[in-house]
């Protein structure tokens, strides 16, 4: 993936983070998902007073992409408050694995210029799948 695309994805995640609804945790998260077809879908966390229905930024981005007819993803950038690198939670890793192969790239960002790069297989080894391709 080219430097320019990484930067674009990180900027998109940082921008949508501004829309996060996180009055309970105070922890705003932004995610930008790149599809294999080259489109970018964004998501932010949307919390709820009942807590359990709260939605993570990554899953919001996945839902937006799937609703637009996209099912094959290449990469995601995730960014929070800059205090540390922001990694997708376990539930989000599992949700991403439904639509991604092991080559899927995760940019866990502290800032738009300071991020770590992982493959999904590093963050979710032996993830559960009912897909017939076994991935
Ligand atoms: N959060 C995300 O949006 N993505 C993650 O991968 C981890 C956690 C959100 C959920 C909640 O609104 C807040 O961060 C604190 O957990």
PDB file of N, CA and C and ligand atoms in Angstrom, residues 25 27 29 45 47 56-58 87-89, ligand 1:
ATOM      1  N   UNK A  25     -17.893   7.075  28.195  1.00  0.00           N
ATOM      2  CA  UNK A  25     -16.470   6.738  28.398  1.00  0.00           C
ATOM      3  C   UNK A  25     -15.576   7.961  28.192  1.00  0.00           C
ATOM      4  N   UNK A  27     -14.158   8.476  25.550  1.00  0.00           N
ATOM      5  CA  UNK A  27     -13.090   7.944  24.692  1.00  0.00           C
ATOM      6  C   UNK A  27     -13.597   7.885  23.244  1.00  0.00           C
ATOM      7  N   UNK A  29     -13.403   7.401  19.286  1.00  0.00           N
ATOM      8  CA  UNK A  29     -12.632   6.569  18.351  1.00  0.00           C
ATOM      9  C   UNK A  29     -13.119   6.827  16.929  1.00  0.00           C
ATOM     10  N   UNK A  45     -17.370   5.615  17.226  1.00  0.00           N
ATOM     11  CA  UNK A  45     -18.119   4.898  18.252  1.00  0.00           C
ATOM     12  C   UNK A  45     -19.394   5.661  18.610  1.00  0.00           C
ATOM     13  N   UNK A  47     -22.035   5.460  21.610  1.00  0.00           N
ATOM     14  CA  UNK A  47     -22.350   4.858  22.903  1.00  0.00           C
ATOM     15  C   UNK A  47     -23.836   4.992  23.229  1.00  0.00           C
ATOM     16  N   UNK A  56     -18.751   0.085  18.448  1.00  0.00           N
ATOM     17  CA  UNK A  56     -17.373   0.517  18.198  1.00  0.00           C
ATOM     18  C   UNK A  56     -17.261   1.165  16.814  1.00  0.00           C
ATOM     19  N   UNK A  57     -16.246   2.001  16.669  1.00  0.00           N
ATOM     20  CA  UNK A  57     -16.001   2.701  15.407  1.00  0.00           C
ATOM     21  C   UNK A  57     -15.771   1.739  14.244  1.00  0.00           C
ATOM     22  N   UNK A  58     -15.021   0.686  14.496  1.00  0.00           N
ATOM     23  CA  UNK A  58     -14.681  -0.260  13.423  1.00  0.00           C
ATOM     24  C   UNK A  58     -15.927  -0.947  12.878  1.00  0.00           C
ATOM     25  N   UNK A  87      -5.933  -0.098  19.136  1.00  0.00           N
ATOM     26  CA  UNK A  87      -6.132  -1.403  18.494  1.00  0.00           C
ATOM     27  C   UNK A  87      -7.614  -1.762  18.478  1.00  0.00           C
ATOM     28  N   UNK A  88      -8.059  -2.453  17.451  1.00  0.00           N
ATOM     29  CA  UNK A  88      -9.454  -2.917  17.456  1.00  0.00           C
ATOM     30  C   UNK A  88      -9.671  -3.907  18.602  1.00  0.00           C
ATOM     31  N   UNK A  89     -10.815  -3.816  19.258  1.00  0.00           N
ATOM     32  CA  UNK A  89     -11.124  -4.765  20.330  1.00  0.00           C
ATOM     33  C   UNK A  89     -11.346  -6.156  19.729  1.00  0.00           C
TER      34      UNK A  89
HETATM   35  N1  LIG B   1     -14.092   1.421  21.141  1.00  0.00           N
HETATM   36  C1  LIG B   1     -14.078   1.448  19.783  1.00  0.00           C
HETATM   37  O1  LIG B   1     -14.772   2.250  19.153  1.00  0.00           O
HETATM   38  N2  LIG B   1     -13.268   0.568  19.140  1.00  0.00           N
HETATM   39  C2  LIG B   1     -12.486  -0.356  19.763  1.00  0.00           C
HETATM   40  O2  LIG B   1     -11.880  -1.195  19.113  1.00  0.00           O
HETATM   41  C3  LIG B   1     -12.344  -0.337  21.214  1.00  0.00           C
HETATM   42  C4  LIG B   1     -13.303   0.505  21.956  1.00  0.00           C
HETATM   43  C5  LIG B   1     -14.985   2.344  21.853  1.00  0.00           C
HETATM   44  C6  LIG B   1     -16.133   1.664  22.558  1.00  0.00           C
HETATM   45  C7  LIG B   1     -16.469   2.667  23.630  1.00  0.00           C
HETATM   46  O3  LIG B   1     -17.370   3.615  23.090  1.00  0.00           O
HETATM   47  C8  LIG B   1     -15.141   3.352  23.928  1.00  0.00           C
HETATM   48  O4  LIG B   1     -14.274   3.038  22.857  1.00  0.00           O
HETATM   49  C9  LIG B   1     -14.497   2.912  25.232  1.00  0.00           C
HETATM   50  O5  LIG B   1     -14.415   1.542  25.298  1.00  0.00           O
END
